[in-house]
Amino acid sequence: MKILTANRLTDGEAVWFGSDQHWHETIDYAEVARDKEAEERLERLGKEAFARNAVVDVDLIDVELLGGEIRPLRLRERIRAAGPTNRTDLGKQARPRPADEGFAAGI
Amino acid sequence: MYRYDEFDHSFVQARVAQFRDQVDRRLAGEITEDQFRPLRLMNGVYLQLHAYMLRVAIPYGTLSSKQMRMLAHIARTYDKGYGHFTTRQNIQYNWPALSDMPAILADLASVEMHAIQTSGNCIRNVTADHFAGAAADEVADPRPYAEILRQWSSVHPEFSYLPRKFKIAVTGAERDRAAIQTHDIGLHLKKNEKGEFGFAVWVGGGQGRTPIIAKKIRDFLPEEHLLSYTTAIMRVYNLHGRRDNKYKARIKILVHETGTEEFARQVEAEWATLKDGALTLPEADIRAIEAYFAPPALVARPEGDESVKLARLDSRSFGEWLDQNVVTHKHPDYAAVTISLKGIGEVPGDASDAQMDAVADIAEAFGFGEIRVSHEQNLILPHVARADLKAVYDRLVEIGFATANSNLITDIIACPGLDYCALANARSISVAQDISLRFASLERQRDIGELKLKISGCINACGHHHVGHIGILGVEKKGAELYQVTLGGSGDENASIGEIIGRGFGPDEITDAIEKIVDTYLAHRRDPSEKFLDAYRRLGPAPFKEALYASEAKAA
């Protein structure tokens, strides 16, 4: 299973592409690709968003579902999704959930 | 301190305006990321895991109080209230928005600072001994030469697209506190028998995935030839350095593959065409730059001895701090103070905006407004009257910066690691914090004595693990963090690369492993005067391997 992630151009904020076709600041809304076709679609959307200068550093990452929640397989991506492990007062982990409206990337 | 002249001011202002335009065009979608990336890197802007990162140059680690206050202002206004002092004597901000970068650079320019050449395949910030100008053992302050190199290398048209990044360090003392043998070029300022200044020139040192100790290619280069000879080295490298493979592109690989003797011959041949030409430094120019670095007027403060003696009797913790964090100054009434950014369990190198402001105030009140950043991620007050040491200590206690651990096991160098860095494979900070907490007892640390522990979260070695007496390298293995331990490294005048001791350790095992290594040293040292590094060099790895792995060997 894979999801599409990137960093927002203007401020570098880590974002994930949601099933509502918007980029979100939390991983929870990410659209999960469960087959090759879905992965290719996400990959294509990522390239388009990059070309439109909405996001940079676009990547498809491996995830699993744990109790219905999306969990990246790599620690790197888990830290990206939460914030620095030594500063739990910073990053996404410090924000109230789930007030995330997403931001329109023109999709 | 060096002051910008009219040229410096207009150069930096022009760069701010240029980058403002580039950022505007990028945000407007007029230029692509592929076009913009090299431009942002030339201005110190990286993209990391959570946000952009800005690396600000602190030339040869020297800061004024005014500049430190500006660093605090930037942390407060554009970031999340803190900054990270790095192993290249710079500061990094972890959370700035791209759209704020032009404003940040404009603020920096207002105090004669910038972020130029803190990234990219160019000559990076020139580093120097953090006690320069104050150290009792130096022949002269090496910073004027670092400044000459900075001016010469800034947007140098010939050397802005090198095969790879290029780092130069300068020291003015036999005791190498600037780690010159692990730099692309290391310069050791010395005097010859006639009393003239010159440099021993070392080339081809470096860490990263292929750690190599530099080779000395000249024992004494007269100071006036600094730029012509450096240019000759750069030309040989620029021409022959490998551009086909990023991992073989540093000068260390070229020197290694060419052979030191042949490389030196090529440099000499190139130098023959440059020597005594336009790059020869006029004596008057060297002395003029030197004048900027003249020490402050250090008036006699002979009451220092008595006041330090009394304060020591009064406060044990002050005495411990004196023993550990205060070093001899050229002037007998003064001392150089290390402000530890390594509080127990804290993040090595981090300082909050309030702490930065407070350090600026303390430096202004007691240290002629001068501050240094060390490559060991501490701050230095280079000129403090001994009579003022207790007052400085008391002020540092108030901001949590009086930890008496300079050069002890908790004075850990650590890169940002996987908590921030896009290149990292494993966390560094959490390992540093765990080890710091395990060895929190100052009594125990002092019993262990000098021990340089350095941690990198990937093979790029920003945490200098190769030259740690104990080095820790974080890697990713099967999706999990694993920490390799090296022993016996050193970044001083007797530089050596640490040796891998055996299989790595998981995050839950690494602190225990370090403790076993330390206990093995304590059990085997001849007496408390034999330092960890000396004991390792005498004993070799065997007793440490035995302590770490014997039980599993038996089990097998």
XYZ file of C-alpha atoms in Angstrom:
663
model
C 0.000 0.000 0.000
C 1.251 3.420 -0.865
C 0.312 7.059 -0.311
C 1.453 10.250 -2.020
C 3.422 12.799 -0.041
C 5.343 16.014 -0.735
C 6.358 19.303 0.818
C 4.374 22.455 0.156
C 6.312 24.924 -1.964
C 5.681 28.093 0.034
C 6.721 26.895 3.480
C 8.025 23.346 3.087
C 5.217 21.888 5.213
C 4.946 18.106 4.788
C 1.650 17.268 3.062
C -0.208 14.163 1.881
C -2.619 13.810 -1.018
C -6.125 13.055 0.187
C -8.976 11.099 -1.260
C -10.810 14.427 -1.619
C -8.139 15.387 -4.193
C -6.615 18.025 -1.915
C -3.266 18.123 -0.163
C -3.536 17.845 3.628
C -1.206 18.748 6.472
C -1.912 15.491 8.282
C -1.411 11.970 7.053
C -4.843 10.774 8.252
C -6.647 11.932 5.111
C -4.255 10.383 2.636
C -5.646 8.318 -0.188
C -4.278 4.800 0.033
C -3.326 3.129 -3.223
C -3.945 -0.594 -2.906
C -2.952 -1.699 -6.369
C -0.564 -0.823 -9.164
C -3.166 1.128 -11.082
C -3.981 3.324 -8.100
C -0.266 3.873 -7.454
C 0.272 4.982 -11.026
C -2.638 7.383 -10.742
C -1.203 8.924 -7.571
C 2.209 9.124 -9.137
C 0.745 10.970 -12.100
C -1.142 13.399 -9.862
C 2.042 14.018 -7.916
C 3.961 14.871 -11.053
C 1.196 17.226 -12.124
C 1.153 19.001 -8.758
C 4.944 19.336 -8.917
C 4.741 20.725 -12.435
C 2.114 23.202 -11.226
C 4.531 24.364 -8.493
C 2.146 23.490 -5.675
C 4.515 21.034 -4.044
C 8.118 19.779 -4.152
C 9.906 16.562 -3.161
C 7.006 14.383 -4.285
C 7.193 10.744 -3.264
C 5.086 7.604 -3.043
C 5.697 5.951 0.312
C 4.898 2.532 1.740
C 2.287 2.383 4.480
C 0.233 -0.107 6.454
C -3.131 0.252 8.140
C -3.105 -0.256 11.879
C -6.527 -0.151 13.522
C -7.763 1.822 10.557
C -4.969 4.413 10.876
C -2.338 4.986 8.219
C 1.177 4.185 9.424
C 4.245 4.626 7.196
C 6.600 1.665 7.199
C 9.757 3.756 7.437
C 10.625 5.655 10.602
C 11.654 8.600 8.431
C 8.099 8.962 7.179
C 6.608 8.457 10.623
C 8.773 11.336 11.890
C 7.718 13.470 8.913
C 4.089 12.775 9.781
C 4.481 13.681 13.458
C 7.441 16.006 14.000
C 10.815 15.699 15.741
C 10.744 12.923 18.353
C 12.792 15.048 20.731
C 10.441 18.029 20.481
C 6.898 16.760 20.810
C 5.850 20.377 21.352
C 6.669 21.057 17.691
C 5.353 19.928 14.343
C 2.114 18.222 13.552
C 2.057 16.176 16.744
C 1.666 19.430 18.716
C -1.373 20.586 16.781
C -4.981 19.931 17.656
C -6.578 17.270 15.500
C -8.359 17.092 13.143
C -8.955 20.679 12.053
C -7.482 20.170 8.621
C -9.273 21.624 5.668
C -6.538 20.763 3.191
C -5.299 23.243 0.677
C -6.287 23.352 -2.883
C -3.452 22.401 -5.123
C -5.540 23.112 -8.160
C -6.717 19.556 -8.596
C 36.188 42.162 14.672
C 36.033 42.387 10.926
C 33.751 45.169 9.689
C 32.191 45.157 6.243
C 33.577 47.771 3.913
C 31.508 49.468 1.250
C 32.125 46.655 -1.199
C 31.045 43.954 1.271
C 27.845 45.859 2.071
C 26.842 46.400 -1.526
C 27.756 42.814 -2.446
C 25.584 41.295 0.291
C 22.706 43.739 -0.321
C 22.803 42.945 -4.031
C 22.651 39.235 -3.249
C 19.615 39.741 -0.988
C 17.835 41.646 -3.764
C 18.762 38.995 -6.302
C 17.495 36.155 -4.130
C 14.314 38.076 -3.281
C 13.596 38.240 -6.986
C 14.377 34.540 -7.437
C 12.060 33.562 -4.558
C 9.293 35.796 -5.930
C 9.618 34.193 -9.344
C 9.630 30.720 -7.831
C 6.515 31.405 -5.760
C 4.834 32.863 -8.827
C 5.627 29.669 -10.717
C 7.851 31.448 -13.220
C 10.795 29.162 -12.550
C 10.766 25.445 -11.871
C 12.144 23.611 -8.853
C 14.950 22.231 -10.979
C 15.921 25.777 -11.933
C 15.436 27.139 -8.434
C 17.116 24.414 -6.387
C 20.724 25.409 -7.180
C 19.825 29.054 -6.561
C 18.332 28.399 -3.133
C 21.241 26.147 -2.172
C 23.695 28.921 -3.047
C 21.844 30.947 -0.429
C 21.852 28.291 2.260
C 18.237 27.151 1.816
C 17.660 23.400 2.073
C 14.448 21.394 2.120
C 14.338 19.002 5.068
C 11.757 16.604 6.473
C 9.361 19.071 8.062
C 10.183 22.368 6.414
C 12.874 24.404 4.718
C 16.107 24.864 6.615
C 18.311 27.944 6.454
C 22.009 27.639 7.200
C 23.563 30.973 8.114
C 27.323 31.462 7.803
C 29.252 32.533 10.872
C 32.682 33.208 9.346
C 35.377 31.462 11.406
C 32.794 31.184 14.195
C 33.075 34.811 15.288
C 29.965 36.776 16.343
C 29.300 40.108 17.998
C 26.565 40.592 20.607
C 24.625 42.568 18.046
C 24.794 39.693 15.574
C 23.785 37.168 18.229
C 20.748 39.300 19.054
C 19.808 39.228 15.386
C 20.109 35.431 15.363
C 17.735 35.415 18.352
C 15.369 37.791 16.560
C 15.261 35.516 13.521
C 14.580 32.464 15.701
C 11.725 34.312 17.394
C 10.215 36.025 14.359
C 10.539 33.530 11.550
C 11.212 30.240 13.266
C 10.030 28.362 16.339
C 12.127 30.154 18.915
C 15.418 28.318 18.614
C 18.408 27.683 16.404
C 20.953 24.899 16.051
C 24.693 25.659 16.150
C 26.522 23.277 13.836
C 29.841 21.503 13.554
C 30.911 24.034 10.924
C 30.527 26.934 13.338
C 27.280 27.958 11.608
C 23.683 28.205 12.776
C 20.714 26.447 11.219
C 17.042 27.322 11.495
C 14.743 24.354 11.120
C 11.358 25.859 10.260
C 11.505 29.019 8.120
C 9.055 29.488 5.247
C 10.479 30.005 1.787
C 8.415 33.161 1.496
C 10.202 34.598 4.575
C 13.745 33.892 3.352
C 14.315 37.271 1.656
C 13.260 39.107 4.835
C 15.546 36.905 6.941
C 18.492 37.525 4.633
C 17.796 41.268 4.710
C 17.806 41.165 8.517
C 21.086 39.260 8.463
C 22.626 41.736 6.026
C 21.783 44.559 8.435
C 24.293 43.016 10.886
C 26.869 42.034 8.261
C 25.821 38.413 7.939
C 24.565 36.184 5.138
C 24.005 32.588 4.083
C 26.106 32.644 0.923
C 28.156 29.517 0.169
C 26.779 27.535 3.061
C 25.811 24.899 0.523
C 26.724 23.837 -2.984
C 29.932 22.719 -4.648
C 31.915 25.786 -3.694
C 34.348 26.868 -0.994
C 32.317 26.823 2.213
C 32.565 28.877 5.368
C 36.224 28.884 6.465
C 36.512 27.622 10.023
C 39.109 28.438 12.664
C 40.197 27.674 16.205
C 37.381 28.940 18.450
C 39.936 30.293 20.915
C 41.684 32.296 18.169
C 42.984 35.609 19.401
C 42.695 34.476 23.008
C 44.583 31.176 23.212
C 47.765 31.306 25.223
C 49.421 28.763 22.914
C 48.876 30.337 19.482
C 51.631 32.013 17.457
C 49.105 34.479 16.041
C 45.381 34.854 15.444
C 44.547 32.695 12.392
C 41.296 34.570 11.606
C 42.812 37.344 9.458
C 43.896 34.630 7.026
C 40.462 33.005 7.226
C 38.975 36.394 6.358
C 41.373 36.810 3.424
C 40.303 33.369 2.202
C 36.643 34.304 2.702
C 36.978 37.442 0.597
C 38.931 35.623 -2.087
C 36.560 32.630 -2.238
C 33.240 34.515 -2.147
C 31.581 33.971 -5.551
C 34.999 33.148 -6.975
C 34.156 32.678 -10.664
C 36.612 29.853 -11.190
C 35.694 27.937 -8.043
C 31.904 28.238 -7.846
C 31.261 24.930 -9.647
C 33.812 22.579 -8.174
C 33.466 18.805 -8.461
C 32.161 18.867 -4.868
C 31.980 21.045 -1.763
C 35.252 22.328 -0.359
C 36.120 23.048 3.258
C 39.103 24.962 4.615
C 40.142 25.260 8.274
C 42.880 27.352 9.872
C 44.607 27.047 13.220
C 47.275 29.222 14.797
C 48.466 26.785 17.444
C 50.305 23.463 17.573
C 47.370 22.100 19.509
C 44.834 21.695 16.734
C 41.376 22.746 17.896
C 40.099 23.332 14.366
C 40.430 19.718 13.137
C 42.514 20.841 10.151
C 43.519 17.294 9.205
C 39.939 16.379 8.393
C 39.465 19.258 5.955
C 39.947 19.549 2.195
C 42.649 22.088 3.006
C 44.010 22.511 6.522
C 46.292 25.436 7.296
C 48.518 25.558 10.329
C 49.821 29.065 10.908
C 53.334 29.064 12.330
C 56.504 31.124 12.546
C 59.831 30.126 11.028
C 63.229 30.615 12.642
C 63.399 34.133 11.192
C 60.131 35.045 12.886
C 58.179 35.148 9.632
C 54.634 33.842 9.373
C 53.675 30.994 7.104
C 51.596 27.840 6.908
C 51.979 24.121 6.991
C 49.578 23.082 4.242
C 47.531 19.891 4.571
C 45.270 18.611 1.783
C 42.841 15.818 1.163
C 41.398 15.238 4.593
C 37.732 14.554 5.081
C 35.090 12.413 6.694
C 31.924 11.190 4.995
C 31.766 7.698 3.553
C 35.525 7.616 2.888
C 37.279 9.128 5.898
C 40.886 10.107 5.194
C 43.423 12.069 7.219
C 44.949 14.971 5.258
C 48.495 14.826 3.926
C 50.988 17.595 4.512
C 52.260 18.877 1.181
C 54.198 21.876 2.477
C 55.806 22.507 5.804
C 56.138 26.233 5.457
C 54.360 28.398 2.929
C 55.220 32.071 3.472
C 52.036 34.015 4.274
C 52.189 36.230 1.182
C 51.696 33.137 -0.981
C 48.500 31.982 0.746
C 46.184 32.802 -2.154
C 48.467 31.825 -5.008
C 49.223 28.444 -3.460
C 45.582 27.800 -2.512
C 44.602 28.723 -6.068
C 47.131 26.207 -7.389
C 45.585 23.462 -5.223
C 42.077 24.445 -6.326
C 43.082 24.401 -9.995
C 44.572 20.931 -9.806
C 41.430 19.746 -8.020
C 39.047 21.572 -10.345
C 40.736 20.057 -13.366
C 41.273 16.488 -12.181
C 38.674 15.978 -9.426
C 36.124 13.379 -10.460
C 32.824 14.731 -11.657
C 31.516 11.342 -12.803
C 30.830 10.001 -9.333
C 29.534 12.125 -6.452
C 31.062 9.748 -3.938
C 34.517 10.077 -5.427
C 34.429 13.785 -6.151
C 36.065 15.219 -3.033
C 39.722 16.238 -3.180
C 40.597 13.502 -0.674
C 39.848 10.890 -3.343
C 41.945 12.765 -5.921
C 44.906 13.044 -3.547
C 44.521 9.396 -2.581
C 44.239 8.143 -6.168
C 46.973 10.427 -7.521
C 49.360 9.843 -4.654
C 50.454 12.593 -2.311
C 53.833 13.117 -3.919
C 52.465 13.382 -7.446
C 49.595 15.593 -6.306
C 52.057 17.920 -4.550
C 54.187 17.972 -7.707
C 51.189 19.038 -9.783
C 50.364 21.768 -7.279
C 53.930 23.028 -7.317
C 53.931 23.057 -11.138
C 50.707 25.045 -11.209
C 52.000 27.326 -8.477
C 55.108 28.081 -10.500
C 52.840 29.891 -12.975
C 51.118 31.886 -10.217
C 53.827 32.561 -7.663
C 54.797 36.217 -7.203
C 51.957 37.266 -9.508
C 48.788 39.240 -8.868
C 47.683 36.914 -6.051
C 50.683 37.735 -3.885
C 49.374 39.299 -0.695
C 50.899 42.713 -0.036
C 52.281 42.974 3.484
C 50.217 46.129 4.075
C 46.982 44.331 3.155
C 47.632 41.441 5.509
C 48.387 43.843 8.344
C 45.291 45.901 7.509
C 43.020 42.831 7.788
C 44.893 41.800 10.911
C 44.078 45.145 12.501
C 40.382 44.263 12.373
C 41.078 41.310 14.613
C 43.150 43.172 17.190
C 42.106 41.965 20.631
C 40.084 44.379 22.745
C 41.965 46.633 25.142
C 42.500 44.191 27.976
C 43.147 46.400 30.972
C 44.928 44.871 33.939
C 42.491 43.179 36.346
C 44.881 41.656 38.888
C 42.123 41.288 41.486
C 40.919 38.241 39.528
C 43.072 35.691 41.328
C 41.758 36.643 44.713
C 38.111 36.857 43.680
C 38.254 33.500 41.864
C 39.866 31.915 44.910
C 37.169 33.228 47.237
C 34.315 32.322 44.895
C 35.703 28.809 44.524
C 35.701 28.353 48.284
C 32.146 29.599 48.362
C 30.709 27.460 45.597
C 31.701 23.950 44.654
C 29.727 24.055 41.426
C 31.511 27.244 40.387
C 34.831 25.515 41.078
C 33.812 22.562 38.917
C 32.787 24.872 36.094
C 36.110 26.736 36.378
C 38.037 23.479 36.170
C 36.126 22.240 33.171
C 34.924 25.182 31.079
C 37.466 27.930 31.614
C 40.827 27.978 29.840
C 43.975 30.050 30.054
C 44.144 33.291 28.109
C 47.196 35.041 26.654
C 46.618 37.758 29.219
C 47.096 36.422 32.743
C 44.160 38.446 34.140
C 41.747 37.006 31.579
C 40.272 33.656 30.594
C 38.296 32.110 27.744
C 34.975 30.584 28.762
C 33.171 27.687 27.103
C 29.407 28.034 27.344
C 28.151 24.479 27.132
C 25.193 23.936 24.814
C 25.131 20.379 26.149
C 22.949 20.571 29.220
C 22.190 17.092 30.564
C 19.499 15.543 28.371
C 19.357 18.589 26.093
C 19.830 18.749 22.327
C 23.515 19.342 21.479
C 23.963 22.748 19.844
C 20.426 24.069 20.315
C 19.816 27.481 21.869
C 16.524 29.313 22.334
C 16.014 32.928 21.329
C 16.008 33.973 24.989
C 19.261 32.100 25.631
C 20.871 33.718 22.590
C 19.786 37.150 23.788
C 21.123 36.419 27.256
C 24.493 35.255 25.880
C 24.648 38.496 23.851
C 24.001 40.489 27.038
C 26.598 38.553 29.041
C 29.178 38.985 26.268
C 28.463 42.694 26.173
C 28.676 43.123 29.936
C 31.746 40.951 30.541
C 33.334 39.930 27.247
C 33.783 42.979 25.002
C 30.719 41.904 23.005
C 32.554 38.995 21.409
C 31.231 35.456 21.044
C 32.523 32.398 19.208
C 30.850 29.261 17.976
C 32.989 26.145 18.298
C 32.872 23.224 15.886
C 32.058 21.191 18.964
C 28.710 23.008 19.074
C 29.404 25.189 22.086
C 29.665 28.953 22.448
C 32.796 30.692 23.668
C 33.382 33.999 25.415
C 37.010 34.509 24.381
C 37.977 37.421 26.629
C 36.582 37.448 30.179
C 38.436 39.034 33.089
C 39.040 36.415 35.761
C 37.570 38.907 38.203
C 34.250 38.637 36.319
C 34.108 34.856 36.023
C 31.753 34.384 38.971
C 29.353 36.988 37.613
C 29.422 35.301 34.188
C 28.857 31.915 35.798
C 25.881 33.178 37.802
C 24.292 34.633 34.672
C 24.872 31.388 32.768
C 23.259 29.391 35.579
C 20.129 31.517 35.151
C 19.748 30.435 31.511
C 20.777 26.804 31.946
C 24.096 27.258 30.146
C 26.498 26.576 33.020
C 26.879 22.813 32.610
C 30.476 22.021 33.598
C 31.090 19.346 30.987
C 33.455 20.767 28.357
C 35.433 17.842 26.850
C 33.643 15.294 29.038
C 31.488 12.416 27.842
C 28.258 14.466 27.861
C 29.841 17.214 25.711
C 28.498 15.280 22.733
C 28.594 16.411 19.117
C 25.457 15.297 17.291
C 24.055 16.148 13.895
C 20.291 16.846 13.622
C 19.781 13.271 12.421
C 16.485 11.759 11.376
C 14.471 14.105 13.574
C 15.071 16.853 10.989
C 17.418 15.874 8.197
C 16.270 14.561 4.831
C 19.539 12.661 4.332
C 19.633 10.940 7.713
C 19.050 7.228 8.203
C 18.753 7.234 11.981
C 18.232 9.623 14.854
C 21.224 11.241 16.545
C 19.654 13.593 19.045
C 17.760 10.936 20.967
C 20.928 8.842 21.300
C 22.860 11.886 22.545
C 20.129 12.627 25.065
C 20.032 9.052 26.392
C 23.812 8.896 26.804
C 23.851 12.317 28.428
C 21.233 11.240 30.953
C 23.030 7.955 31.660
C 26.261 9.806 32.461
C 24.575 12.762 34.145
C 26.698 12.569 37.297
C 29.460 15.145 37.002
C 31.560 13.210 39.496
C 31.396 10.168 37.237
C 32.120 12.228 34.125
C 35.153 13.795 35.743
C 36.399 10.407 36.845
C 36.140 9.227 33.208
C 38.012 12.337 32.096
C 38.401 13.691 28.586
C 36.217 11.753 26.198
C 34.946 13.059 22.888
C 31.783 11.287 21.823
C 30.405 12.145 18.399
C 27.241 10.965 16.693
C 26.167 11.089 13.036
C 22.796 10.002 11.705
C 24.200 8.994 8.333
C 27.471 8.299 6.560
C 27.893 11.939 5.551
C 29.348 12.343 9.049
C 28.181 15.865 9.951
C 28.458 14.653 13.556
C 32.178 13.877 13.004
C 31.810 10.322 14.325
C 34.946 9.147 12.503
C 37.092 11.348 14.741
C 35.241 10.734 17.989
C 37.190 8.914 20.685
C 33.905 7.071 20.662
C 32.011 7.509 17.406
C 28.444 6.449 16.743
C 27.048 6.118 13.242
C 23.331 5.613 12.763
C 22.268 3.471 9.818
C 18.981 1.981 8.664
C 18.853 -1.786 8.560
C 15.679 -3.596 7.580
C 13.687 -0.449 8.284
C 15.049 -0.023 11.812
C 17.739 2.182 13.330
C 21.070 0.548 14.010
C 24.111 2.191 15.557
C 27.691 1.277 14.638
C 30.388 2.137 17.135
C 33.907 3.240 16.234
C 36.715 3.677 18.747
C 40.000 5.539 18.709
C 39.198 8.419 16.391
C 40.632 11.865 16.988
C 40.370 15.242 15.242
C 43.344 16.979 16.825
C 47.021 17.282 15.792
C 47.373 13.522 16.235
C 44.348 12.818 14.076
C 43.109 9.294 13.525
C 40.044 7.593 12.094
C 38.075 5.447 14.509
C 37.858 1.696 13.959
C 34.546 -0.142 13.789
C 34.404 -2.322 16.865
C 31.865 -4.898 15.672
C 28.196 -5.408 14.924
C 25.879 -2.478 15.557
C 23.388 -1.898 18.325
C 19.685 -1.098 18.326
C 18.365 2.144 19.798
C 17.602 0.364 23.082
C 21.070 -1.155 23.308
C 23.410 1.632 22.303
C 23.612 3.451 25.646
C 24.369 0.181 27.450
C 27.079 -0.534 24.897
C 28.667 2.888 25.471
C 28.593 2.292 29.200
C 30.329 -1.076 28.747
C 33.036 0.602 26.667
C 33.552 3.264 29.318
C 33.624 0.693 32.125
C 36.187 -1.335 30.165
C 38.373 1.722 29.851
C 38.059 2.456 33.570
C 39.010 -1.120 34.403
C 42.022 -1.130 32.095
C 43.499 2.345 32.362
C 46.902 2.540 34.014
C 45.761 5.337 36.263
C 43.321 8.257 36.057
C 45.864 10.316 34.106
C 45.672 7.901 31.160
C 42.890 9.309 28.996
C 40.392 7.161 27.114
C 42.063 7.773 23.750
C 45.540 6.992 25.079
C 44.285 3.834 26.741
C 42.584 2.722 23.520
C 45.736 3.367 21.526
C 47.723 1.279 24.002
C 45.201 -1.525 24.419
C 43.716 -1.792 20.943
C 40.174 -3.026 20.391
C 40.466 -6.469 22.041
C 39.260 -5.729 25.595
C 36.418 -3.599 24.259
C 35.314 -6.324 21.850
C 35.499 -8.823 24.644
C 33.289 -6.652 26.862
C 30.743 -6.015 24.123
C 30.488 -9.341 22.355
C 32.046 -12.112 24.428
C 28.774 -13.356 25.872
C 27.174 -13.822 22.472
C 30.303 -15.511 21.126
C 30.063 -18.012 23.978
C 26.348 -18.482 23.389
C 27.081 -19.265 19.757
